[in-house]
Short mmCIF file of C-alpha atoms in Angstrom, two decimals:
data_model
loop_
_atom_site.label_atom_id
_atom_site.label_comp_id
_atom_site.label_asym_id
_atom_site.label_seq_id
_atom_site.Cartn_x
_atom_site.Cartn_y
_atom_site.Cartn_z
CA MET A 4 23.11 72.67 -11.42
CA ARG A 5 22.91 75.49 -8.87
CA SER A 6 20.15 78.09 -9.19
CA ALA A 7 20.79 81.63 -10.30
CA GLU A 8 19.80 83.01 -6.88
CA SER A 9 22.39 80.82 -5.19
CA ARG A 10 25.08 81.86 -7.63
CA ALA A 11 24.10 85.50 -7.24
CA GLU A 12 24.40 85.25 -3.51
CA ASP A 13 27.82 83.63 -3.82
CA GLY A 14 28.85 86.53 -6.01
CA LEU A 15 28.20 89.09 -3.31
CA PRO A 16 31.56 90.51 -2.15
CA ARG A 17 32.19 89.99 1.54
CA ALA A 18 34.09 92.12 4.05
CA GLN A 19 37.52 90.58 4.36
CA THR A 20 39.08 89.58 7.62
CA GLU A 21 42.65 88.51 8.31
CA SER A 22 41.72 84.85 8.19
CA ASP A 23 39.91 85.35 4.87
CA THR A 24 43.15 86.64 3.36
CA VAL A 25 44.93 83.44 4.28
CA SER A 26 42.11 81.11 3.22
CA ARG A 27 41.13 82.75 -0.11
CA PRO A 28 42.58 79.93 -2.31
CA GLU A 29 40.68 77.37 -0.27
CA TRP A 30 37.39 79.23 -0.78
CA GLU A 31 37.96 79.41 -4.51
CA ARG A 32 38.56 75.67 -4.58
CA ARG A 33 35.36 75.07 -2.62
CA GLY A 34 33.36 77.33 -4.94
CA GLU A 35 34.37 75.23 -7.94
CA THR A 36 33.13 71.97 -6.48
CA GLY A 37 29.59 70.65 -6.86
CA ASN A 38 26.58 70.65 -4.66
CA ILE A 39 28.59 69.96 -1.52
CA PHE A 40 29.17 73.67 -1.02
CA SER A 41 25.97 74.89 -2.65
CA ALA A 42 24.93 76.64 0.60
CA PRO A 43 27.74 78.91 1.84
CA SER A 44 28.19 79.48 5.59
CA HIS A 45 27.03 83.08 5.33
CA ALA A 46 23.91 82.29 3.34
CA ASN A 47 21.59 82.76 6.29
CA THR A 48 23.14 86.03 7.41
CA SER A 49 22.63 89.52 6.15
CA PRO A 50 24.99 90.49 3.32
CA PRO A 51 28.11 92.33 4.48
CA ALA A 52 29.21 95.76 3.41
CA SER A 53 29.65 96.19 -0.31
CA ARG A 54 30.19 99.13 -2.60
CA GLN A 55 28.39 97.42 -5.48
CA SER A 56 24.72 97.93 -6.06
CA ALA A 57 22.27 95.11 -6.49
CA GLY A 58 22.06 95.80 -10.22
CA ASP A 59 25.81 95.37 -10.62
CA VAL A 60 25.62 92.06 -8.80
CA ILE A 61 22.83 90.91 -11.12
CA GLU A 62 24.84 91.85 -14.20
CA MET A 63 27.91 90.08 -12.84
CA THR A 64 25.82 87.00 -12.13
CA ARG A 65 24.38 87.01 -15.63
CA ALA A 66 27.78 87.42 -17.20
CA GLY A 67 29.35 84.66 -15.15
CA SER A 68 26.53 82.15 -15.62
CA MET A 69 27.14 79.25 -17.99
CA THR A 70 23.42 78.50 -18.35
CA SER A 71 20.39 80.59 -18.97
CA ALA A 72 18.62 81.82 -15.84
CA ALA A 73 15.69 84.02 -15.03
CA PRO A 74 16.72 87.61 -14.27
CA LEU A 75 16.96 88.47 -10.57
CA THR A 76 14.75 91.44 -9.74
CA THR A 77 15.24 93.61 -6.70
CA SER A 78 12.68 96.09 -5.50
CA LYS A 79 13.53 99.52 -4.15
CA GLU A 80 12.56 98.50 -0.63
CA GLU A 81 14.99 95.58 -0.71
CA GLU A 82 17.75 97.88 -1.99
CA GLN A 83 17.12 100.30 0.87
CA GLN A 84 17.21 97.47 3.39
CA GLN A 85 20.49 96.23 1.96
CA GLN A 86 21.98 99.73 2.11
CA GLN A 87 20.94 100.11 5.74
CA GLN A 88 22.48 96.76 6.59
CA GLN A 89 25.66 97.74 4.78
CA GLN A 90 25.90 101.00 6.73
CA GLN A 91 25.38 99.20 10.04
CA GLN A 92 28.12 96.69 9.25
CA GLN A 93 30.48 99.46 8.16
CA GLN A 94 29.94 101.17 11.51
CA GLN A 95 30.67 97.89 13.25
CA HIS A 96 33.92 97.61 11.29
CA GLU A 97 34.89 101.14 12.35
CA VAL A 98 34.20 100.35 16.00
CA LEU A 99 36.30 97.22 15.66
CA GLY A 100 39.20 99.14 14.15
CA THR A 101 39.28 102.00 16.64
CA GLY A 102 38.86 99.81 19.67
CA ALA A 103 41.82 97.61 18.85
CA SER A 104 44.30 100.17 20.10
CA LYS A 105 43.01 100.07 23.66
CA LYS A 106 41.85 96.49 24.11
CA ARG A 107 43.40 93.12 23.58
CA ARG A 108 43.41 92.25 19.87
CA PHE A 109 42.68 88.73 18.72
CA PHE A 110 43.38 86.97 15.46
CA LYS A 111 40.29 84.89 14.75
CA SER A 112 41.26 81.93 12.65
CA GLY A 113 37.75 80.75 11.85
CA GLY A 114 34.61 82.38 10.56
CA ASN A 115 33.64 82.73 6.96
CA HIS A 116 31.93 86.06 7.34
CA ALA A 117 32.89 89.36 8.90
CA SER A 118 30.20 89.49 11.53
CA ALA A 119 31.27 86.18 13.06
CA SER A 120 34.84 87.37 13.60
CA MET A 121 33.94 90.67 15.13
CA ILE A 122 34.96 91.30 18.74
CA PRO A 123 33.14 94.12 20.51
CA GLN A 124 35.59 96.84 21.31
CA GLU A 125 35.35 100.19 23.01
CA PRO A 126 35.68 103.22 20.76
CA GLU A 127 38.87 105.21 20.90
CA ASP A 128 39.13 107.80 23.63
CA SER A 129 38.06 111.15 22.35
CA GLY A 130 40.70 112.89 24.51
CA LYS A 131 38.34 114.30 27.09
CA ASP A 132 37.94 112.99 30.58
CA LYS A 133 34.81 110.88 30.62
CA GLN A 134 35.28 109.88 34.24
CA ALA A 135 33.05 111.62 36.75
CA PHE A 136 35.15 112.82 39.68
CA THR A 137 33.44 112.74 43.06
CA ALA A 138 34.66 114.07 46.40
CA VAL A 139 34.46 110.66 48.07
CA GLY A 140 36.17 108.92 45.16
CA GLN A 141 39.05 111.40 45.10
CA LEU A 142 39.46 111.17 48.87
CA LYS A 143 39.67 107.38 48.65
CA ALA A 144 42.11 107.59 45.74
CA THR A 145 44.36 109.94 47.72
CA LEU A 146 44.37 108.03 51.01
CA LEU A 147 44.14 104.46 49.73
CA ASN A 148 46.50 104.59 46.75
CA SER A 149 49.31 102.94 48.74
CA TRP A 150 49.54 100.66 51.76
CA ILE A 151 52.24 102.89 53.20
CA ASN A 152 49.62 105.55 53.90
CA VAL A 153 48.77 103.72 57.13
CA LEU A 154 51.79 105.57 58.54
CA LEU A 155 49.95 108.87 58.14
CA VAL A 156 48.85 108.48 61.75
CA MET A 157 52.45 109.32 62.69
CA VAL A 158 52.12 112.84 61.28
CA PRO A 159 49.98 114.32 64.09
CA VAL A 160 51.89 112.23 66.62
CA GLY A 161 55.21 113.64 65.44
CA ILE A 162 53.97 117.22 65.57
CA ALA A 163 52.45 116.64 69.01
CA VAL A 164 55.57 115.12 70.58
CA HIS A 165 57.62 117.99 69.17
CA HIS A 166 55.45 120.62 70.85
CA ALA A 167 55.29 118.52 74.03
CA HIS A 168 59.12 118.53 74.21
CA ILE A 169 59.44 114.79 74.74
CA ASP A 170 62.71 112.89 74.32
CA PRO A 171 64.61 114.29 71.28
CA ILE A 172 65.46 110.85 69.94
CA ALA A 173 61.77 109.91 69.95
CA ILE A 174 60.96 113.16 68.15
CA PHE A 175 63.58 112.40 65.50
CA VAL A 176 62.40 108.83 64.90
CA ILE A 177 58.65 109.60 64.85
CA ASN A 178 58.99 112.52 62.45
CA PHE A 179 61.40 110.51 60.33
CA ILE A 180 58.67 107.87 59.89
CA ALA A 181 55.95 110.50 59.39
CA ILE A 182 57.70 112.00 56.38
CA ILE A 183 57.64 108.67 54.51
CA PRO A 184 53.86 108.48 53.82
CA LEU A 185 53.77 112.21 53.17
CA ALA A 186 56.42 111.69 50.51
CA ALA A 187 54.32 108.92 48.96
CA MET A 188 51.29 111.22 48.89
CA LEU A 189 53.38 113.94 47.29
CA SER A 190 54.55 111.41 44.72
CA TYR A 191 50.97 110.42 43.93
CA ALA A 192 49.85 114.02 43.49
CA THR A 193 52.83 114.77 41.26
CA GLU A 194 52.11 111.78 39.03
CA GLU A 195 48.48 112.90 38.72
CA ILE A 196 49.66 116.31 37.55
CA ALA A 197 52.21 114.72 35.20
CA LEU A 198 49.39 112.80 33.47
CA ARG A 199 47.95 116.16 32.40
CA THR A 200 51.06 118.29 31.94
CA GLY A 201 53.54 115.76 30.55
CA GLU A 202 56.61 114.10 32.01
CA THR A 203 58.88 117.16 31.60
CA VAL A 204 56.76 119.65 33.54
CA GLY A 205 55.80 116.94 36.01
CA GLY A 206 59.44 116.15 36.73
CA LEU A 207 60.30 119.83 37.16
CA LEU A 208 57.33 120.34 39.48
CA ASN A 209 58.22 117.34 41.61
CA ALA A 210 61.86 118.39 41.87
CA THR A 211 60.79 121.87 42.99
CA PHE A 212 58.35 120.70 45.66
CA GLY A 213 60.59 117.84 46.73
CA ASN A 214 63.47 120.21 47.45
CA ALA A 215 61.29 122.30 49.75
CA VAL A 216 62.40 120.01 52.58
CA GLU A 217 66.07 120.67 51.87
CA LEU A 218 65.40 124.40 51.70
CA ILE A 219 63.60 124.44 55.05
CA VAL A 220 66.25 122.31 56.75
CA SER A 221 69.05 124.47 55.35
CA LEU A 222 67.42 127.73 56.39
CA LEU A 223 66.73 126.47 59.91
CA ALA A 224 70.31 125.29 60.30
CA LEU A 225 71.67 128.47 58.70
CA PHE A 226 69.99 130.82 61.13
CA LYS A 227 71.23 128.62 63.99
CA ARG A 228 74.71 129.07 62.43
CA GLU A 229 75.21 125.33 62.05
CA ILE A 230 77.16 125.70 58.82
CA VAL A 231 78.39 122.10 58.80
CA ILE A 232 74.80 120.79 58.82
CA VAL A 233 73.86 123.17 56.01
CA GLN A 234 76.75 122.18 53.77
CA THR A 235 76.63 118.46 54.45
CA SER A 236 72.85 118.29 53.99
CA LEU A 237 73.07 120.05 50.61
CA ILE A 238 75.93 117.87 49.38
CA GLY A 239 74.21 114.81 50.80
CA SER A 240 70.99 115.66 48.95
CA ILE A 241 72.88 115.73 45.66
CA LEU A 242 74.58 112.42 46.46
CA SER A 243 71.33 110.82 47.59
CA ASN A 244 69.54 111.78 44.38
CA LEU A 245 72.36 110.78 42.06
CA LEU A 246 73.33 107.50 43.73
CA LEU A 247 70.54 106.16 45.92
CA VAL A 248 67.42 107.46 44.14
CA LEU A 249 68.69 107.03 40.59
CA GLY A 250 70.34 103.72 41.48
CA MET A 251 67.15 102.22 42.89
CA ALA A 252 65.20 103.56 39.90
CA PHE A 253 67.60 101.84 37.49
CA PHE A 254 67.55 98.64 39.54
CA LEU A 255 63.80 98.27 40.17
CA GLY A 256 62.86 99.56 36.72
CA GLY A 257 65.26 97.24 34.92
CA ILE A 258 64.83 94.10 37.00
CA ASN A 259 61.96 92.93 34.74
CA ARG A 260 63.30 94.40 31.50
CA LEU A 261 66.35 93.81 29.38
CA GLU A 262 67.06 97.54 29.38
CA GLN A 263 65.26 100.86 29.58
CA ASN A 264 65.56 103.84 27.28
CA PHE A 265 65.49 107.53 28.04
CA ASN A 266 66.12 110.83 26.30
CA VAL A 267 69.90 110.90 26.17
CA THR A 268 70.03 114.58 25.12
CA VAL A 269 68.06 115.66 28.15
CA ALA A 270 70.08 113.47 30.50
CA GLN A 271 73.42 114.68 29.15
CA THR A 272 72.31 118.31 29.35
CA ALA A 273 71.44 117.84 33.01
CA SER A 274 74.71 116.04 33.75
CA SER A 275 76.70 118.78 31.98
CA LEU A 276 75.07 121.45 34.12
CA LEU A 277 75.69 119.33 37.19
CA THR A 278 79.37 119.08 36.25
CA LEU A 279 79.46 122.87 36.02
CA ALA A 280 77.95 123.11 39.49
CA VAL A 281 80.53 120.69 40.90
CA GLY A 282 83.26 122.77 39.31
CA SER A 283 81.87 125.86 41.01
CA LEU A 284 82.37 124.08 44.34
CA ILE A 285 85.84 122.75 43.52
CA ILE A 286 87.21 126.17 42.54
CA PRO A 287 86.56 127.89 45.92
CA THR A 288 87.98 124.85 47.72
CA ALA A 289 91.13 124.93 45.58
CA PHE A 290 91.29 128.71 45.97
CA HIS A 291 91.26 128.34 49.75
CA ALA A 292 93.99 125.69 49.65
CA TRP A 293 96.46 127.31 47.26
CA SER A 294 95.65 131.02 47.07
CA ASN A 295 97.45 133.66 49.09
CA ALA A 296 94.18 135.50 49.76
CA GLY A 297 93.10 132.90 52.31
CA GLU A 298 89.81 133.31 54.16
CA ALA A 299 89.35 136.91 53.07
CA GLY A 300 88.95 136.04 49.39
CA ILE A 301 86.55 133.11 49.84
CA ALA A 302 83.41 135.13 50.63
CA PRO A 303 83.56 137.48 47.58
CA LEU A 304 84.38 134.56 45.28
CA SER A 305 81.50 132.48 46.65
CA ARG A 306 78.97 135.30 46.38
CA GLY A 307 79.93 136.19 42.82
CA THR A 308 79.88 132.54 41.77
CA SER A 309 76.48 132.07 43.42
CA VAL A 310 74.94 134.90 41.42
CA ILE A 311 76.36 133.42 38.21
CA LEU A 312 74.91 130.00 39.06
CA LEU A 313 71.47 131.51 39.62
CA VAL A 314 71.66 133.08 36.15
CA VAL A 315 72.70 129.73 34.68
CA TYR A 316 69.70 128.05 36.31
CA ALA A 317 67.38 130.71 34.87
CA CYS A 318 68.86 130.06 31.41
CA TYR A 319 68.30 126.35 31.90
CA LEU A 320 64.62 126.91 32.74
CA PHE A 321 64.19 129.01 29.60
CA PHE A 322 65.97 126.33 27.57
CA GLN A 323 63.75 123.57 28.96
CA LEU A 324 60.36 125.27 29.02
CA LYS A 325 60.58 127.67 26.06
CA SER A 326 63.29 127.41 23.44
CA HIS A 327 63.83 123.63 23.32
CA THR A 328 60.60 122.13 24.56
CA GLU A 329 60.52 119.76 21.58
CA ILE A 330 63.63 118.01 22.83
CA TYR A 331 62.23 117.50 26.30
CA ASN A 332 58.80 116.42 25.09
CA LYS A 333 60.18 113.81 22.70
CA PRO A 334 58.90 110.42 23.87
CA SER A 335 61.38 107.65 24.58
CA GLU A 336 61.10 104.10 23.36
CA LYS A 337 59.26 101.84 25.79
CA VAL A 338 60.51 98.33 26.52
CA GLU A 339 58.11 95.48 27.24
CA LYS A 340 58.48 93.63 30.51
CA ARG A 341 60.03 90.19 30.60
CA ARG A 342 57.58 87.30 30.67
CA GLY A 343 57.66 84.34 32.99
CA ARG A 344 58.30 81.96 30.13
CA VAL A 345 60.41 81.87 27.00
CA GLY A 346 58.97 82.59 23.61
CA THR A 347 56.75 85.62 23.88
CA GLY A 348 58.59 87.83 21.45
CA ASP A 349 57.50 89.13 18.07
CA ALA A 350 58.67 85.97 16.33
CA THR A 351 56.44 83.79 18.49
CA ILE A 352 53.45 86.06 17.91
CA GLY A 353 54.06 85.89 14.16
CA ILE A 354 54.24 82.08 14.26
CA ALA A 355 50.98 82.02 16.20
CA GLN A 356 49.34 84.17 13.54
CA ILE A 357 50.53 81.92 10.73
CA GLY A 358 49.29 78.88 12.61
CA ALA A 359 45.94 80.55 13.08
CA GLY A 360 45.66 81.20 9.36
CA ILE A 361 46.45 77.58 8.53
CA SER A 362 43.90 76.47 11.08
CA ALA A 363 41.33 78.69 9.37
CA THR A 364 41.78 76.85 6.10
CA MET A 365 41.49 73.48 7.77
CA GLY A 366 38.95 73.94 10.52
CA GLY A 367 36.70 76.82 9.52
CA ASP A 368 34.68 78.15 12.42
CA ASN A 369 36.19 75.69 14.90
CA ALA A 370 39.55 77.46 14.94
CA GLN A 371 40.81 79.16 18.07
CA ARG A 372 41.67 82.76 18.76
CA VAL A 373 45.31 83.60 19.28
CA PRO A 374 46.00 86.73 21.34
CA MET A 375 48.06 89.40 19.66
CA ALA A 376 50.51 91.72 21.40
CA ILE A 377 48.85 93.36 24.36
CA PRO A 378 49.44 97.09 24.47
CA ASP A 379 49.96 98.81 27.81
CA GLU A 380 46.79 100.28 29.20
CA GLN A 381 46.75 104.05 29.21
CA GLU A 382 46.59 105.56 32.67
CA GLU A 383 43.69 107.82 33.49
CA PRO A 384 43.73 110.59 36.10
CA GLN A 385 42.02 109.80 39.39
CA LEU A 386 41.99 113.39 40.65
CA THR A 387 41.02 116.71 39.17
CA ILE A 388 43.85 119.12 38.55
CA TRP A 389 42.82 121.35 41.48
CA VAL A 390 42.56 118.46 43.93
CA ALA A 391 45.97 117.20 42.78
CA LEU A 392 47.52 120.64 43.30
CA PHE A 393 45.91 120.95 46.73
CA THR A 394 47.19 117.50 47.71
CA LEU A 395 50.66 118.45 46.50
CA ALA A 396 50.70 121.68 48.50
CA ALA A 397 49.22 120.14 51.66
CA SER A 398 51.63 117.21 51.70
CA THR A 399 54.57 119.57 51.16
CA ALA A 400 53.47 121.75 54.08
CA LEU A 401 53.16 118.75 56.38
CA VAL A 402 56.57 117.49 55.28
CA ALA A 403 58.02 120.88 56.20
CA LEU A 404 56.46 120.75 59.68
CA CYS A 405 57.80 117.28 60.38
CA ALA A 406 61.21 118.23 59.01
CA GLU A 407 61.35 121.23 61.31
CA ALA A 408 60.67 118.99 64.31
CA MET A 409 63.33 116.57 63.15
CA VAL A 410 65.98 119.25 62.71
CA GLY A 411 65.51 120.40 66.28
CA SER A 412 66.53 116.98 67.56
CA ILE A 413 69.76 116.61 65.55
CA ASP A 414 72.00 117.60 68.45
CA ALA A 415 70.57 114.82 70.60
CA ILE A 416 71.21 112.30 67.82
CA THR A 417 74.87 113.32 67.43
CA THR A 418 75.63 113.46 71.16
CA ARG A 419 73.69 110.43 72.38
CA GLY A 420 73.36 108.33 69.25
CA HIS A 421 77.09 107.63 68.75
CA ILE A 422 77.05 108.84 65.13
CA SER A 423 78.92 111.75 63.60
CA GLU A 424 77.45 115.07 62.58
CA THR A 425 78.73 114.45 59.07
CA PHE A 426 76.78 111.20 58.82
CA VAL A 427 73.57 112.89 59.96
CA GLY A 428 73.96 115.73 57.47
CA LEU A 429 75.36 113.71 54.59
CA ILE A 430 73.24 110.54 54.84
CA LEU A 431 70.26 110.67 57.23
CA ILE A 432 68.78 114.10 56.52
CA PRO A 433 69.08 113.73 52.71
CA ILE A 434 67.29 110.38 52.84
CA VAL A 435 64.35 112.01 54.60
CA GLY A 436 64.48 115.13 52.47
CA ASN A 437 64.60 113.12 49.26
CA ALA A 438 61.81 110.76 50.26
CA ALA A 439 59.45 112.48 47.81
CA GLU A 440 61.87 112.19 44.89
CA HIS A 441 62.74 108.66 45.97
CA ALA A 442 59.15 107.47 45.89
CA THR A 443 58.32 109.22 42.63
CA ALA A 444 61.45 108.16 40.73
CA ILE A 445 61.06 104.50 41.70
CA THR A 446 57.32 104.42 40.99
CA VAL A 447 57.61 105.88 37.50
CA ALA A 448 60.74 103.85 36.69
CA ILE A 449 58.84 100.63 37.36
CA LYS A 450 56.24 101.91 34.87
CA ASP A 451 59.04 102.52 32.32
CA LYS A 452 58.75 106.31 32.47
CA MET A 453 62.48 106.85 32.61
CA ASP A 454 62.38 110.43 31.36
CA LEU A 455 60.28 111.41 34.35
CA SER A 456 62.44 109.31 36.68
CA ILE A 457 65.68 110.91 35.51
CA GLY A 458 64.02 114.32 35.50
CA VAL A 459 63.20 113.81 39.17
CA ALA A 460 66.52 112.33 40.32
CA VAL A 461 69.13 114.12 38.19
CA GLY A 462 66.95 117.21 37.82
CA SER A 463 66.57 117.50 41.58
CA SER A 464 70.33 117.20 42.08
CA MET A 465 70.94 119.86 39.47
CA GLN A 466 68.34 122.12 41.08
CA ILE A 467 70.04 121.80 44.45
CA ALA A 468 73.46 122.53 42.96
CA LEU A 469 72.38 125.44 40.74
CA LEU A 470 69.57 126.93 42.83
CA LEU A 471 69.56 125.95 46.51
CA VAL A 472 73.31 126.09 47.17
CA PRO A 473 73.84 129.57 45.66
CA LEU A 474 70.52 130.77 47.10
CA ILE A 475 71.58 129.77 50.63
CA VAL A 476 74.89 131.59 50.11
CA VAL A 477 73.07 134.74 48.97
CA ILE A 478 70.64 134.53 51.90
CA GLY A 479 73.58 134.15 54.29
CA TRP A 480 75.20 137.17 52.64
CA ILE A 481 72.04 139.23 53.17
CA ALA A 482 71.68 137.99 56.76
CA GLY A 483 75.30 138.82 57.55
CA ILE A 484 76.36 135.18 58.01
CA ASP A 485 79.78 135.33 56.37
CA GLU A 486 80.64 131.76 57.29
CA MET A 487 78.26 130.44 54.62
CA THR A 488 80.39 130.16 51.47
CA LEU A 489 81.06 127.71 48.65
CA TYR A 490 84.12 126.42 50.46
CA PHE A 491 83.23 122.82 51.34
CA ASP A 492 85.14 120.03 53.03
CA GLY A 493 87.59 118.19 50.80
CA PHE A 494 85.98 114.81 51.50
CA GLN A 495 82.56 116.10 50.42
CA ILE A 496 83.92 117.58 47.20
CA ALA A 497 85.83 114.38 46.36
CA VAL A 498 82.85 112.05 46.77
CA LEU A 499 80.63 114.47 44.85
CA PHE A 500 83.09 114.58 41.95
CA VAL A 501 83.32 110.77 41.77
CA SER A 502 79.52 110.45 41.89
CA VAL A 503 78.93 112.91 39.06
CA LEU A 504 81.66 111.22 37.01
CA LEU A 505 80.03 107.79 37.40
CA VAL A 506 76.56 109.09 36.56
CA ASN A 507 77.87 110.79 33.42
CA TYR A 508 79.40 107.52 32.23
CA LEU A 509 76.25 105.52 32.87
CA ILE A 510 73.74 107.79 31.13
CA GLN A 511 75.78 108.69 28.05
CA ASP A 512 74.26 105.88 25.93
CA GLY A 513 70.62 106.69 26.75
CA LYS A 514 70.00 103.22 28.20
CA SER A 515 69.94 101.73 31.67
CA ASN A 516 69.73 98.31 33.29
CA TRP A 517 69.61 96.88 36.79
CA LEU A 518 73.38 96.39 37.03
CA GLU A 519 73.99 100.11 36.57
CA GLY A 520 71.60 100.70 39.45
CA VAL A 521 73.64 98.33 41.61
CA LEU A 522 76.83 100.28 40.82
CA LEU A 523 75.25 103.55 41.93
CA MET A 524 73.89 102.08 45.16
CA ILE A 525 77.22 100.43 46.00
CA LEU A 526 79.02 103.76 45.68
CA PHE A 527 76.45 105.36 48.00
CA LEU A 528 77.01 102.55 50.50
CA ILE A 529 80.78 103.09 50.42
CA ILE A 530 80.31 106.82 51.07
CA SER A 531 77.95 106.05 53.96
CA VAL A 532 80.51 103.78 55.61
CA ALA A 533 83.20 106.44 55.20
CA ALA A 534 80.95 109.14 56.72
CA TRP A 535 79.97 107.05 59.76
#
């Protein structure tokens, strides 16, 4: 017959684990057997957390005993020691619970006591930056965040050859290459800011700074009275963002996922405003073709329409940043990446858990740990907010300098390069000008941040159509350049209308996949061939 002390110890309630829940009937069966299980596996360990006092345990032991036994006495010192041990184990349980959200969680199938199944975890992030930012560390993070930054050496070279008045084609090519790493640096700084401000503000900020290149190129060409370059570069920027940037974001983001989700309300709002902007360009073109007013009525119509579009863009900013911020800040559902093998879904994880529980009843402590679903690691900022803002401003300024040098060599490209002026303005310049948006949209799409990706691509197109185009018209009006109107070439308006129509169809369901990205890129390729 077992002693009263042994039975009292068996009566102590233990902290339950997941494997204990599965194996409870087996433990009850073992407790009813004889001396084989007289010494439980947790007998030599400190008692786990319990809400019952030692006196309650003694009374329960006396009531459950079938034979007479000497009363179990517990001194005050022993009670204090037990309470301290209980508090320590409760703290360990809390650490285990809070750390599971950031680390890999395991289902331990063995272990007959709570302390044996514990896995040391880090406590949950308190919300404050615990990382110590150093000047050297931030400099390394800025310059070494991408292999493409090795091309930064082309930035001073491009500026130097421009001021040295070397061959214009060499100036164009060198500055074209120099803008690429600067765009990557701008993308990195924007993503750092987005980690602190959210995807909505981050996307708006990136679209604003990214379009600085288009603004500089358009102003330079405007004051040189190269109206064709101004109009084709603006239309080409919209096409590049809608087809090439968004298409590559859909393709590279969805290549490892079944599909990706985004805020359909936000996307449809942007596409609706973009449709309005396209309509504002179609109306002056139709007015010029079928109205009796002719050239004389185009300038007043364009200027009045431009002022209205600027008001619409101001209303959109108020809608996005003030009145309906909840809609834009609503997180989208994230989709897990595809695995390299079949059978890693929720059903497989559940089967693994059940198998682990069965193994616990059969093998005890010898059971294996089965990994649970692995949550995505939360990104942490690598730069302070001021360093990120400085990096964003500096990279934008350098992009503007290189773009200025590139614009000055456009004439040499069109006369000696055997390509049309339309192709340079519609395809080449927008690719360089949208390099920042291109890098950012693709990077965040691969990380399944589709709201930020669409905010950059579609938002940038909408900003060009509602802000830059009417702003350039107003600036031309002030400068006395009457040739700058909203009357665009029929080919440009047609391809822009088809592009906006396709994008509206693809984003109306709030989901994307790699095939939709292929469709967008194919349309851009067709337009490029037609513009050659």
